[in-house]
mmCIF file of C-alpha atoms and ligand atoms in Angstrom:
data_model
loop_
_atom_site.group_PDB
_atom_site.id
_atom_site.type_symbol
_atom_site.label_atom_id
_atom_site.label_comp_id
_atom_site.label_asym_id
_atom_site.label_seq_id
_atom_site.Cartn_x
_atom_site.Cartn_y
_atom_site.Cartn_z
ATOM 1 C CA MET B 72 112.636 148.236 -1.532
ATOM 2 C CA ALA B 73 110.879 146.023 0.995
ATOM 3 C CA ALA B 74 112.801 142.961 2.148
ATOM 4 C CA THR B 75 111.720 139.719 0.484
ATOM 5 C CA ARG B 76 109.493 137.625 2.696
ATOM 6 C CA ARG B 77 110.924 134.145 3.148
ATOM 7 C CA PRO B 78 108.093 131.825 4.105
ATOM 8 C CA GLY B 79 108.560 129.137 6.732
ATOM 9 C CA ARG B 80 111.055 129.171 9.527
ATOM 10 C CA ASN B 81 114.537 130.443 9.143
ATOM 11 C CA HIS B 82 116.862 127.532 9.835
ATOM 12 C CA LEU B 83 119.439 128.959 12.177
ATOM 13 C CA PHE B 84 122.604 126.902 11.989
ATOM 14 C CA VAL B 85 125.269 129.386 12.898
ATOM 15 C CA PRO B 86 127.192 128.238 15.980
ATOM 16 C CA GLY B 87 125.529 130.861 18.123
ATOM 17 C CA PRO B 88 123.261 132.618 18.603
ATOM 18 C CA THR B 89 121.320 129.357 18.676
ATOM 19 C CA ASN B 90 117.636 128.444 18.536
ATOM 20 C CA ILE B 91 115.713 129.410 21.636
ATOM 21 C CA PRO B 92 113.266 126.765 22.908
ATOM 22 C CA ASP B 93 109.672 128.072 22.780
ATOM 23 C CA ARG B 94 109.219 127.652 26.517
ATOM 24 C CA VAL B 95 112.347 129.732 27.139
ATOM 25 C CA MET B 96 110.999 132.471 24.877
ATOM 26 C CA ARG B 97 107.712 132.429 26.750
ATOM 27 C CA ALA B 98 109.547 132.598 30.065
ATOM 28 C CA MET B 99 111.244 135.793 28.910
ATOM 29 C CA MET B 100 107.944 137.563 28.129
ATOM 30 C CA VAL B 101 107.700 139.310 31.453
ATOM 31 C CA GLN B 102 106.676 142.691 32.729
ATOM 32 C CA SER B 103 109.467 144.756 34.309
ATOM 33 C CA GLU B 104 109.980 144.338 38.024
ATOM 34 C CA ASP B 105 111.663 146.118 40.859
ATOM 35 C CA HIS B 106 115.026 144.415 41.115
ATOM 36 C CA ARG B 107 115.374 145.703 44.671
ATOM 37 C CA SER B 108 112.092 144.206 45.872
ATOM 38 C CA VAL B 109 111.828 141.619 48.631
ATOM 39 C CA ASP B 110 110.568 139.103 46.046
ATOM 40 C CA PHE B 111 113.473 139.428 43.624
ATOM 41 C CA PRO B 112 115.935 137.104 45.425
ATOM 42 C CA SER B 113 113.538 134.172 45.036
ATOM 43 C CA LEU B 114 114.351 134.336 41.305
ATOM 44 C CA THR B 115 118.051 135.060 41.558
ATOM 45 C CA LYS B 116 119.422 133.134 44.516
ATOM 46 C CA PRO B 117 118.697 129.670 43.048
ATOM 47 C CA LEU B 118 120.154 130.845 39.728
ATOM 48 C CA PHE B 119 123.619 131.348 41.211
ATOM 49 C CA GLU B 120 123.575 127.778 42.525
ATOM 50 C CA ASP B 121 121.942 126.090 39.530
ATOM 51 C CA THR B 122 124.144 127.777 36.929
ATOM 52 C CA LYS B 123 127.202 126.179 38.550
ATOM 53 C CA LYS B 124 125.984 122.760 37.469
ATOM 54 C CA VAL B 125 126.549 123.437 33.772
ATOM 55 C CA PHE B 126 130.120 124.431 34.622
ATOM 56 C CA GLY B 127 130.642 121.139 36.473
ATOM 57 C CA SER B 128 131.252 123.015 39.682
ATOM 58 C CA THR B 129 130.029 123.035 43.238
ATOM 59 C CA GLU B 130 132.961 125.004 44.625
ATOM 60 C CA GLY B 131 132.985 127.946 42.234
ATOM 61 C CA THR B 132 131.293 131.328 42.468
ATOM 62 C CA ILE B 133 129.036 132.460 39.640
ATOM 63 C CA PHE B 134 128.874 136.076 38.503
ATOM 64 C CA LEU B 135 126.256 137.146 35.972
ATOM 65 C CA PHE B 136 126.885 140.234 33.861
ATOM 66 C CA PRO B 137 124.784 142.028 31.267
ATOM 67 C CA ALA B 138 127.405 141.316 28.593
ATOM 68 C CA SER B 139 128.401 138.956 25.830
ATOM 69 C CA GLY B 140 131.308 136.513 26.056
ATOM 70 C CA THR B 141 133.823 139.224 25.175
ATOM 71 C CA GLY B 142 132.926 141.133 28.334
ATOM 72 C CA ILE B 143 133.519 138.014 30.393
ATOM 73 C CA TRP B 144 137.008 137.581 28.895
ATOM 74 C CA GLU B 145 137.666 141.088 30.200
ATOM 75 C CA SER B 146 136.159 140.280 33.575
ATOM 76 C CA ALA B 147 138.519 137.297 34.034
ATOM 77 C CA LEU B 148 141.632 139.236 33.067
ATOM 78 C CA THR B 149 141.002 142.547 34.796
ATOM 79 C CA ASN B 150 139.957 141.099 38.138
ATOM 80 C CA THR B 151 142.901 138.777 38.589
ATOM 81 C CA LEU B 152 145.930 140.293 36.845
ATOM 82 C CA ALA B 153 148.148 143.345 37.018
ATOM 83 C CA ARG B 154 149.720 145.406 34.247
ATOM 84 C CA GLY B 155 152.689 143.591 32.699
ATOM 85 C CA ASP B 156 151.758 140.204 34.173
ATOM 86 C CA LYS B 157 152.762 137.318 31.942
ATOM 87 C CA VAL B 158 150.060 135.038 30.575
ATOM 88 C CA LEU B 159 150.569 131.965 28.397
ATOM 89 C CA THR B 160 148.179 131.111 25.607
ATOM 90 C CA SER B 161 147.865 129.595 22.132
ATOM 91 C CA ARG B 162 146.393 131.026 18.948
ATOM 92 C CA TYR B 163 144.543 128.671 16.588
ATOM 93 C CA GLY B 164 141.508 130.570 15.398
ATOM 94 C CA GLN B 165 139.685 133.869 15.413
ATOM 95 C CA PHE B 166 138.432 133.661 19.007
ATOM 96 C CA SER B 167 141.760 132.689 20.549
ATOM 97 C CA HIS B 168 143.199 135.549 18.461
ATOM 98 C CA LEU B 169 140.677 138.076 19.774
ATOM 99 C CA TRP B 170 141.266 137.077 23.403
ATOM 100 C CA ILE B 171 145.026 137.485 22.874
ATOM 101 C CA ASP B 172 144.396 140.886 21.320
ATOM 102 C CA MET B 173 142.350 141.917 24.352
ATOM 103 C CA ALA B 174 145.028 140.723 26.789
ATOM 104 C CA GLN B 175 147.651 142.718 24.896
ATOM 105 C CA ARG B 176 145.475 145.836 24.762
ATOM 106 C CA LEU B 177 144.905 145.578 28.503
ATOM 107 C CA GLY B 178 148.675 145.736 29.031
ATOM 108 C CA LEU B 179 149.476 142.109 29.791
ATOM 109 C CA ASP B 180 152.656 140.429 28.584
ATOM 110 C CA VAL B 181 151.204 137.684 26.407
ATOM 111 C CA ILE B 182 153.309 134.652 25.485
ATOM 112 C CA VAL B 183 151.646 133.179 22.400
ATOM 113 C CA GLN B 184 152.141 129.641 21.145
ATOM 114 C CA GLU B 185 151.142 129.745 17.482
ATOM 115 C CA GLU B 186 149.289 126.602 16.420
ATOM 116 C CA GLU B 187 148.065 125.654 12.995
ATOM 117 C CA TRP B 188 144.398 126.609 12.520
ATOM 118 C CA GLY B 189 142.480 123.348 12.612
ATOM 119 C CA THR B 190 144.432 122.175 15.645
ATOM 120 C CA GLY B 191 144.237 123.402 19.220
ATOM 121 C CA ALA B 192 146.122 123.855 22.473
ATOM 122 C CA LYS B 193 149.112 121.523 22.873
ATOM 123 C CA PRO B 194 149.435 120.418 26.501
ATOM 124 C CA GLU B 195 153.042 119.241 26.041
ATOM 125 C CA LYS B 196 154.123 122.680 24.771
ATOM 126 C CA ILE B 197 152.264 124.375 27.613
ATOM 127 C CA GLU B 198 154.036 122.112 30.104
ATOM 128 C CA GLU B 199 157.408 122.882 28.527
ATOM 129 C CA ALA B 200 156.822 126.654 28.724
ATOM 130 C CA LEU B 201 155.718 126.393 32.344
ATOM 131 C CA ARG B 202 158.720 124.236 33.305
ATOM 132 C CA ALA B 203 161.003 126.842 31.745
ATOM 133 C CA ASP B 204 159.350 129.569 33.824
ATOM 134 C CA LYS B 205 161.410 128.854 36.943
ATOM 135 C CA ASN B 206 160.451 132.104 38.705
ATOM 136 C CA HIS B 207 156.740 131.518 38.162
ATOM 137 C CA GLU B 208 156.278 134.781 36.316
ATOM 138 C CA ILE B 209 153.414 133.321 34.253
ATOM 139 C CA LYS B 210 150.276 134.134 36.197
ATOM 140 C CA ALA B 211 147.670 132.475 34.017
ATOM 141 C CA VAL B 212 147.232 130.024 31.157
ATOM 142 C CA MET B 213 144.388 131.035 28.815
ATOM 143 C CA VAL B 214 142.754 128.385 26.628
ATOM 144 C CA VAL B 215 139.793 128.545 24.272
ATOM 145 C CA HIS B 216 138.079 125.193 24.863
ATOM 146 C CA ASN B 217 136.073 125.156 21.653
ATOM 147 C CA GLU B 218 137.449 127.310 18.828
ATOM 148 C CA THR B 219 134.200 128.184 17.102
ATOM 149 C CA ALA B 220 135.936 129.575 14.003
ATOM 150 C CA THR B 221 137.577 126.288 13.035
ATOM 151 C CA GLY B 222 135.431 123.676 14.786
ATOM 152 C CA VAL B 223 138.208 122.519 17.095
ATOM 153 C CA THR B 224 137.935 121.337 20.698
ATOM 154 C CA SER B 225 141.008 121.338 22.916
ATOM 155 C CA ASN B 226 141.539 118.927 25.790
ATOM 156 C CA ILE B 227 141.233 120.964 28.973
ATOM 157 C CA GLY B 228 141.779 117.947 31.252
ATOM 158 C CA ALA B 229 145.137 117.424 29.525
ATOM 159 C CA VAL B 230 146.031 121.109 29.909
ATOM 160 C CA ARG B 231 145.315 120.817 33.640
ATOM 161 C CA LYS B 232 147.578 117.756 33.826
ATOM 162 C CA ALA B 233 150.306 119.699 32.023
ATOM 163 C CA ILE B 234 150.115 122.559 34.521
ATOM 164 C CA ASP B 235 150.237 120.124 37.432
ATOM 165 C CA ALA B 236 153.088 118.128 35.866
ATOM 166 C CA ALA B 237 155.119 121.337 35.709
ATOM 167 C CA SER B 238 154.182 122.047 39.370
ATOM 168 C CA HIS B 239 153.328 125.549 38.251
ATOM 169 C CA PRO B 240 150.960 127.794 40.242
ATOM 170 C CA ALA B 241 149.519 129.627 37.198
ATOM 171 C CA MET B 242 145.757 130.029 37.129
ATOM 172 C CA LEU B 243 143.812 128.328 34.335
ATOM 173 C CA PHE B 244 141.326 130.482 32.409
ATOM 174 C CA VAL B 245 139.061 128.682 29.945
ATOM 175 C CA ASP B 246 136.828 130.209 27.305
ATOM 176 C CA GLY B 247 133.831 127.884 27.233
ATOM 177 C CA VAL B 248 131.620 130.219 25.199
ATOM 178 C CA SER B 249 130.778 127.564 22.607
ATOM 179 C CA SER B 250 131.198 124.524 24.853
ATOM 180 C CA ILE B 251 129.596 125.142 28.231
ATOM 181 C CA GLY B 252 126.097 123.667 28.343
ATOM 182 C CA SER B 253 126.814 121.469 25.296
ATOM 183 C CA LEU B 254 130.140 119.691 25.751
ATOM 184 C CA PRO B 255 131.328 117.963 28.932
ATOM 185 C CA PHE B 256 132.836 120.620 31.167
ATOM 186 C CA TYR B 257 134.203 119.928 34.631
ATOM 187 C CA ALA B 258 135.445 123.150 36.185
ATOM 188 C CA ASP B 259 136.149 121.662 39.636
ATOM 189 C CA GLU B 260 137.839 118.505 38.376
ATOM 190 C CA TRP B 261 139.984 120.442 35.886
ATOM 191 C CA LYS B 262 140.643 123.169 38.469
ATOM 192 C CA VAL B 263 139.554 125.902 36.074
ATOM 193 C CA ASP B 264 139.998 129.244 37.827
ATOM 194 C CA CYS B 265 137.862 131.293 35.457
ATOM 195 C CA ALA B 266 135.385 129.484 33.212
ATOM 196 C CA ILE B 267 133.720 131.818 30.733
ATOM 197 C CA ALA B 268 130.336 131.442 29.039
ATOM 198 C CA GLY B 269 127.853 133.517 27.079
ATOM 199 C CA SER B 270 124.106 133.047 27.011
ATOM 200 C CA GLN B 271 123.601 132.633 23.258
ATOM 201 C CA LYS B 272 125.023 129.188 22.571
ATOM 202 C CA GLY B 273 124.637 126.130 24.803
ATOM 203 C CA LEU B 274 122.439 128.089 27.194
ATOM 204 C CA MET B 275 119.926 128.622 24.361
ATOM 205 C CA LEU B 276 119.185 132.268 25.201
ATOM 206 C CA PRO B 277 119.612 135.522 23.314
ATOM 207 C CA ALA B 278 123.032 137.160 23.648
ATOM 208 C CA GLY B 279 123.366 139.547 26.547
ATOM 209 C CA LEU B 280 124.087 137.525 29.654
ATOM 210 C CA GLY B 281 127.727 136.778 30.368
ATOM 211 C CA VAL B 282 128.517 134.135 32.944
ATOM 212 C CA ILE B 283 131.732 133.368 34.762
ATOM 213 C CA CYS B 284 132.457 130.614 37.251
ATOM 214 C CA VAL B 285 135.362 131.648 39.472
ATOM 215 C CA SER B 286 137.480 129.427 41.720
ATOM 216 C CA GLN B 287 138.532 130.314 45.257
ATOM 217 C CA LYS B 288 142.080 130.758 43.978
ATOM 218 C CA ALA B 289 140.967 133.336 41.397
ATOM 219 C CA LEU B 290 138.835 135.139 43.984
ATOM 220 C CA LYS B 291 141.953 135.409 46.179
ATOM 221 C CA ALA B 292 143.997 136.663 43.233
ATOM 222 C CA ALA B 293 141.356 139.350 42.682
ATOM 223 C CA GLU B 294 141.446 140.374 46.340
ATOM 224 C CA GLY B 295 145.248 140.522 46.120
ATOM 225 C CA GLN B 296 144.975 143.155 43.376
ATOM 226 C CA SER B 297 143.241 145.634 45.674
ATOM 227 C CA GLY B 298 145.391 148.607 46.530
ATOM 228 C CA ARG B 299 148.066 147.796 43.914
ATOM 229 C CA ASN B 300 149.035 150.719 41.711
ATOM 230 C CA ASP B 301 149.595 148.459 38.729
ATOM 231 C CA ARG B 302 146.273 146.647 38.942
ATOM 232 C CA LEU B 303 144.254 146.596 35.759
ATOM 233 C CA ALA B 304 141.362 149.046 35.764
ATOM 234 C CA ARG B 305 138.055 147.339 36.420
ATOM 235 C CA VAL B 306 134.749 148.965 37.132
ATOM 236 C CA TYR B 307 131.709 147.478 35.402
ATOM 237 C CA PHE B 308 133.123 143.951 35.666
ATOM 238 C CA ASP B 309 134.505 144.258 39.206
ATOM 239 C CA TRP B 310 133.662 141.085 41.132
ATOM 240 C CA GLU B 311 133.905 142.981 44.446
ATOM 241 C CA ASP B 312 130.716 144.924 43.716
ATOM 242 C CA HIS B 313 128.883 141.715 42.857
ATOM 243 C CA LYS B 314 130.217 139.884 45.908
ATOM 244 C CA LYS B 315 128.603 142.509 48.116
ATOM 245 C CA GLN B 316 125.171 142.126 46.509
ATOM 246 C CA ASN B 317 124.795 138.625 45.041
ATOM 247 C CA PRO B 318 124.632 136.593 48.265
ATOM 248 C CA SER B 319 121.395 138.369 49.167
ATOM 249 C CA GLY B 320 120.086 137.981 45.599
ATOM 250 C CA TYR B 321 120.763 141.498 44.318
ATOM 251 C CA PHE B 322 123.035 143.101 41.730
ATOM 252 C CA PRO B 323 125.160 146.261 41.835
ATOM 253 C CA TYR B 324 123.274 147.588 38.798
ATOM 254 C CA THR B 325 120.095 146.876 36.877
ATOM 255 C CA PRO B 326 120.125 143.232 35.754
ATOM 256 C CA PRO B 327 118.580 142.098 32.432
ATOM 257 C CA LEU B 328 115.404 140.658 33.946
ATOM 258 C CA PRO B 329 114.023 138.718 30.931
ATOM 259 C CA LEU B 330 117.372 136.978 30.517
ATOM 260 C CA LEU B 331 117.329 135.892 34.150
ATOM 261 C CA TYR B 332 113.868 134.375 33.705
ATOM 262 C CA GLY B 333 115.097 132.831 30.473
ATOM 263 C CA LEU B 334 118.161 131.401 32.202
ATOM 264 C CA ARG B 335 115.970 129.779 34.835
ATOM 265 C CA GLU B 336 113.898 128.100 32.140
ATOM 266 C CA ALA B 337 116.883 127.142 29.979
ATOM 267 C CA LEU B 338 118.564 125.501 32.966
ATOM 268 C CA ALA B 339 115.321 123.623 33.674
ATOM 269 C CA CYS B 340 115.385 122.338 30.051
ATOM 270 C CA LEU B 341 118.995 121.171 30.407
ATOM 271 C CA PHE B 342 118.405 119.495 33.761
ATOM 272 C CA GLU B 343 115.187 117.786 32.606
ATOM 273 C CA GLU B 344 117.061 116.283 29.672
ATOM 274 C CA GLY B 345 120.023 115.538 31.947
ATOM 275 C CA LEU B 346 123.431 117.076 31.304
ATOM 276 C CA GLU B 347 124.973 113.732 30.358
ATOM 277 C CA ASN B 348 122.215 113.288 27.764
ATOM 278 C CA VAL B 349 122.795 116.829 26.495
ATOM 279 C CA TYR B 350 126.506 116.060 26.015
ATOM 280 C CA HIS B 351 125.672 112.752 24.347
ATOM 281 C CA ARG B 352 123.163 114.424 21.992
ATOM 282 C CA HIS B 353 125.780 116.921 20.880
ATOM 283 C CA ALA B 354 128.286 114.107 20.311
ATOM 284 C CA VAL B 355 125.799 112.218 18.125
ATOM 285 C CA LEU B 356 124.755 115.286 16.124
ATOM 286 C CA GLY B 357 128.398 116.277 15.679
ATOM 287 C CA GLU B 358 129.318 112.843 14.335
ATOM 288 C CA ALA B 359 126.269 112.783 12.035
ATOM 289 C CA THR B 360 127.402 116.094 10.547
ATOM 290 C CA ARG B 361 130.905 114.767 9.993
ATOM 291 C CA GLN B 362 129.472 111.653 8.297
ATOM 292 C CA ALA B 363 127.624 113.946 5.888
ATOM 293 C CA VAL B 364 130.795 115.918 5.168
ATOM 294 C CA ALA B 365 132.705 112.705 4.448
ATOM 295 C CA ALA B 366 129.904 111.507 2.135
ATOM 296 C CA TRP B 367 130.183 114.774 0.200
ATOM 297 C CA GLY B 368 133.878 114.039 -0.242
ATOM 298 C CA LEU B 369 134.765 117.246 1.615
ATOM 299 C CA LYS B 370 137.123 117.855 4.503
ATOM 300 C CA THR B 371 136.700 119.567 7.831
ATOM 301 C CA CYS B 372 138.947 122.377 8.957
ATOM 302 C CA ALA B 373 139.798 120.254 12.031
ATOM 303 C CA LYS B 374 142.982 118.501 10.952
ATOM 304 C CA SER B 375 142.348 115.152 12.658
ATOM 305 C CA PRO B 376 139.586 113.471 14.677
ATOM 306 C CA GLU B 377 141.160 114.373 18.051
ATOM 307 C CA TRP B 378 140.258 118.036 17.326
ATOM 308 C CA ASN B 379 136.660 117.466 16.177
ATOM 309 C CA SER B 380 134.126 119.743 17.822
ATOM 310 C CA ASP B 381 130.682 118.428 18.671
ATOM 311 C CA THR B 382 129.138 121.909 18.612
ATOM 312 C CA VAL B 383 130.330 123.185 15.238
ATOM 313 C CA THR B 384 131.772 121.705 12.064
ATOM 314 C CA ALA B 385 133.820 123.982 9.811
ATOM 315 C CA ILE B 386 133.822 122.537 6.297
ATOM 316 C CA LEU B 387 136.476 123.367 3.718
ATOM 317 C CA ALA B 388 135.041 124.374 0.355
ATOM 318 C CA PRO B 389 136.790 122.663 -2.572
ATOM 319 C CA GLU B 390 139.660 124.566 -4.267
ATOM 320 C CA GLY B 391 138.330 127.392 -6.391
ATOM 321 C CA VAL B 392 134.916 127.552 -4.700
ATOM 322 C CA ASP B 393 134.104 130.602 -2.607
ATOM 323 C CA ALA B 394 132.555 129.351 0.656
ATOM 324 C CA ALA B 395 130.910 132.768 1.140
ATOM 325 C CA LYS B 396 128.783 132.097 -1.980
ATOM 326 C CA ILE B 397 127.586 128.762 -0.557
ATOM 327 C CA ILE B 398 126.556 130.546 2.646
ATOM 328 C CA LYS B 399 124.828 133.430 0.866
ATOM 329 C CA HIS B 400 122.941 131.148 -1.484
ATOM 330 C CA ALA B 401 121.820 128.876 1.382
ATOM 331 C CA TYR B 402 120.414 131.930 3.134
ATOM 332 C CA VAL B 403 118.766 133.660 0.192
ATOM 333 C CA ARG B 404 117.400 130.586 -1.580
ATOM 334 C CA TYR B 405 116.738 128.120 1.232
ATOM 335 C CA ASN B 406 116.319 130.302 4.321
ATOM 336 C CA LEU B 407 119.219 128.512 6.003
ATOM 337 C CA ALA B 408 121.792 130.438 8.048
ATOM 338 C CA LEU B 409 125.198 128.754 7.947
ATOM 339 C CA GLY B 410 128.241 130.119 9.773
ATOM 340 C CA ALA B 411 130.742 132.214 7.816
ATOM 341 C CA GLY B 412 134.479 131.669 7.668
ATOM 342 C CA LEU B 413 136.266 134.221 9.815
ATOM 343 C CA SER B 414 139.543 136.056 9.108
ATOM 344 C CA GLN B 415 142.226 133.518 7.951
ATOM 345 C CA VAL B 416 139.545 131.069 6.790
ATOM 346 C CA ALA B 417 137.108 133.616 5.296
ATOM 347 C CA GLY B 418 135.847 132.339 1.932
ATOM 348 C CA LYS B 419 137.473 128.980 2.610
ATOM 349 C CA VAL B 420 135.065 127.412 5.073
ATOM 350 C CA PHE B 421 131.391 127.347 5.870
ATOM 351 C CA ARG B 422 130.241 126.178 9.263
ATOM 352 C CA ILE B 423 127.295 124.120 10.425
ATOM 353 C CA GLY B 424 126.514 124.892 14.038
ATOM 354 C CA HIS B 425 125.025 121.934 15.891
ATOM 355 C CA VAL B 426 124.753 123.491 19.284
ATOM 356 C CA GLY B 427 121.822 124.121 21.582
ATOM 357 C CA ASP B 428 118.217 123.143 21.066
ATOM 358 C CA LEU B 429 118.182 120.784 18.102
ATOM 359 C CA ASN B 430 117.403 117.210 17.143
ATOM 360 C CA GLU B 431 117.871 114.768 14.279
ATOM 361 C CA LEU B 432 115.395 116.305 11.852
ATOM 362 C CA SER B 433 116.444 119.876 12.428
ATOM 363 C CA LEU B 434 120.054 118.887 11.722
ATOM 364 C CA LEU B 435 119.012 116.950 8.610
ATOM 365 C CA GLY B 436 117.281 120.097 7.341
ATOM 366 C CA ALA B 437 120.560 121.989 7.612
ATOM 367 C CA ILE B 438 122.516 119.191 5.945
ATOM 368 C CA ALA B 439 119.965 119.057 3.091
ATOM 369 C CA GLY B 440 120.152 122.834 2.641
ATOM 370 C CA ALA B 441 123.948 122.872 2.680
ATOM 371 C CA GLU B 442 123.986 120.054 0.162
ATOM 372 C CA MET B 443 121.582 121.891 -2.158
ATOM 373 C CA SER B 444 123.652 125.042 -1.923
ATOM 374 C CA LEU B 445 126.831 123.096 -2.705
ATOM 375 C CA LEU B 446 125.170 121.593 -5.782
ATOM 376 C CA ASP B 447 123.771 124.955 -6.901
ATOM 377 C CA ASN B 448 127.286 126.370 -6.639
ATOM 378 C CA GLY B 449 128.680 123.704 -8.932
ATOM 379 C CA VAL B 450 130.268 121.508 -6.276
ATOM 380 C CA ASN B 451 130.250 117.928 -7.447
ATOM 381 C CA VAL B 452 128.576 116.146 -4.549
ATOM 382 C CA THR B 453 126.228 113.201 -5.021
ATOM 383 C CA PRO B 454 122.684 114.504 -4.448
ATOM 384 C CA GLY B 455 121.296 113.106 -1.221
ATOM 385 C CA SER B 456 124.629 111.638 -0.091
ATOM 386 C CA GLY B 457 125.094 113.838 2.990
ATOM 387 C CA VAL B 458 121.515 113.366 4.146
ATOM 388 C CA ALA B 459 121.745 109.598 3.576
ATOM 389 C CA ALA B 460 124.981 109.257 5.552
ATOM 390 C CA ALA B 461 123.802 111.422 8.437
ATOM 391 C CA SER B 462 120.363 109.807 8.629
ATOM 392 C CA SER B 463 121.828 106.272 8.651
ATOM 393 C CA TYR B 464 124.097 107.272 11.500
ATOM 394 C CA LEU B 465 121.245 108.947 13.380
ATOM 395 C CA ARG B 466 118.996 105.902 13.008
ATOM 396 C CA GLU B 467 121.697 103.759 14.600
ATOM 397 C CA ASN B 468 122.535 106.194 17.378
ATOM 398 C CA PRO B 469 119.723 107.537 19.555
ATOM 399 C CA LEU B 470 120.165 111.057 20.896
ATOM 400 C CA SER B 471 119.361 110.052 24.429
ATOM 401 C CA LYS B 472 121.518 107.710 26.485
ATOM 402 C CA SER B 473 118.809 106.887 28.981
HETATM 403 C C1 LIG J 604 134.750 130.630 21.539
HETATM 404 C C2 LIG J 604 134.224 132.029 21.575
HETATM 405 N N1 LIG J 604 134.759 132.903 22.442
HETATM 406 C C3 LIG J 604 134.323 134.158 22.526
HETATM 407 C C4 LIG J 604 133.329 134.624 21.705
HETATM 408 C C5 LIG J 604 132.896 136.041 21.791
HETATM 409 O O1 LIG J 604 131.675 136.052 22.404
HETATM 410 P P1 LIG J 604 130.597 137.195 22.181
HETATM 411 O O2 LIG J 604 130.358 137.299 20.717
HETATM 412 O O3 LIG J 604 129.448 136.660 22.975
HETATM 413 O O4 LIG J 604 131.177 138.433 22.770
HETATM 414 C C6 LIG J 604 132.738 133.763 20.785
HETATM 415 C C7 LIG J 604 131.637 134.221 19.896
HETATM 416 O O5 LIG J 604 131.169 133.536 19.051
HETATM 417 C C8 LIG J 604 133.189 132.429 20.730
HETATM 418 O O6 LIG J 604 132.658 131.570 19.854
#
């Protein structure tokens, strides 16, 4: 049977992949090129410098991989750590869980602080664990900045302070897959040793380009692994191969050319708007979404305002209502893609992604669609209440600061 045609645009409100600006799509429509030509570095060399800006870094080194965020997790761990090394981390959602699982499968000794889903990393507990580690066996602290599964943002500045307060030399690895390019991120100021991003969220590109911003300290740690028998195996993600080629604008293997052109254009979009404006826009759209949720009489998965994420809101369906049905109905009936609940919160939450290229009216479309799907599924919300609350807030709070 042929698939049903759904007229009009699909409203993509999963928290990544996100909507791609038209000009970025056009920039990616390119003929193939020789990536070893004399012209190629004029595209790539500025990219390494410009990409740093979205990480809040001037001192870091950018590596670009044909990969998704998961590959970049692996890149951070395998370049800097050896088998059996201790790493400290917290689990509070599906993505922190998956990164822990990877670290364990790679043969690291992972110390996990279990946190309630809907909360995030606890700097005071991290400090306590580091203070107790008198012999400095913990080599890295891993934190997911924005837990996309639960709509929770952790305070990376506070985690940095905790590490410093414990006078501990551990590296700081931060997953910024659903924060970088949308939420304030200051890799230099927070002394983040590996900051990890994927192309399909704040960078407004298709999936397929993994980005890491690496500190001098992490580069040294990677060099220190050379020649060790217990070093973790790394081949495709080995920074050494990239370090030999990138400074002259080349890659150790065939780079995904359209994504590089797309990245150039996406960065131009972000810089034209101004990063501070981009962060402000996400804060306003995030708050507007939460106002709608409150007007519906529903609760977010984030347990208290300190955890609220400005890129994704995970909304708890009322007792007895299957959130998966709300999502399916929104898609089939209204051509609206909402984010599913993952693992522990499957069937319990639906997510509205408000990340990337969007504005007031696009968000209001998603809120209207979610509201209609809630009503169609028998949830007792006042028709129009979410849209009214969000639109009042948006009228009072312009998206642009300047
Ligand atoms: C916070 C976070 N980390 C990691 C990942 C995994 O990234 P990818 O799906 O690009 O491999 C995701 C994906 O959504 C994510 O949201």
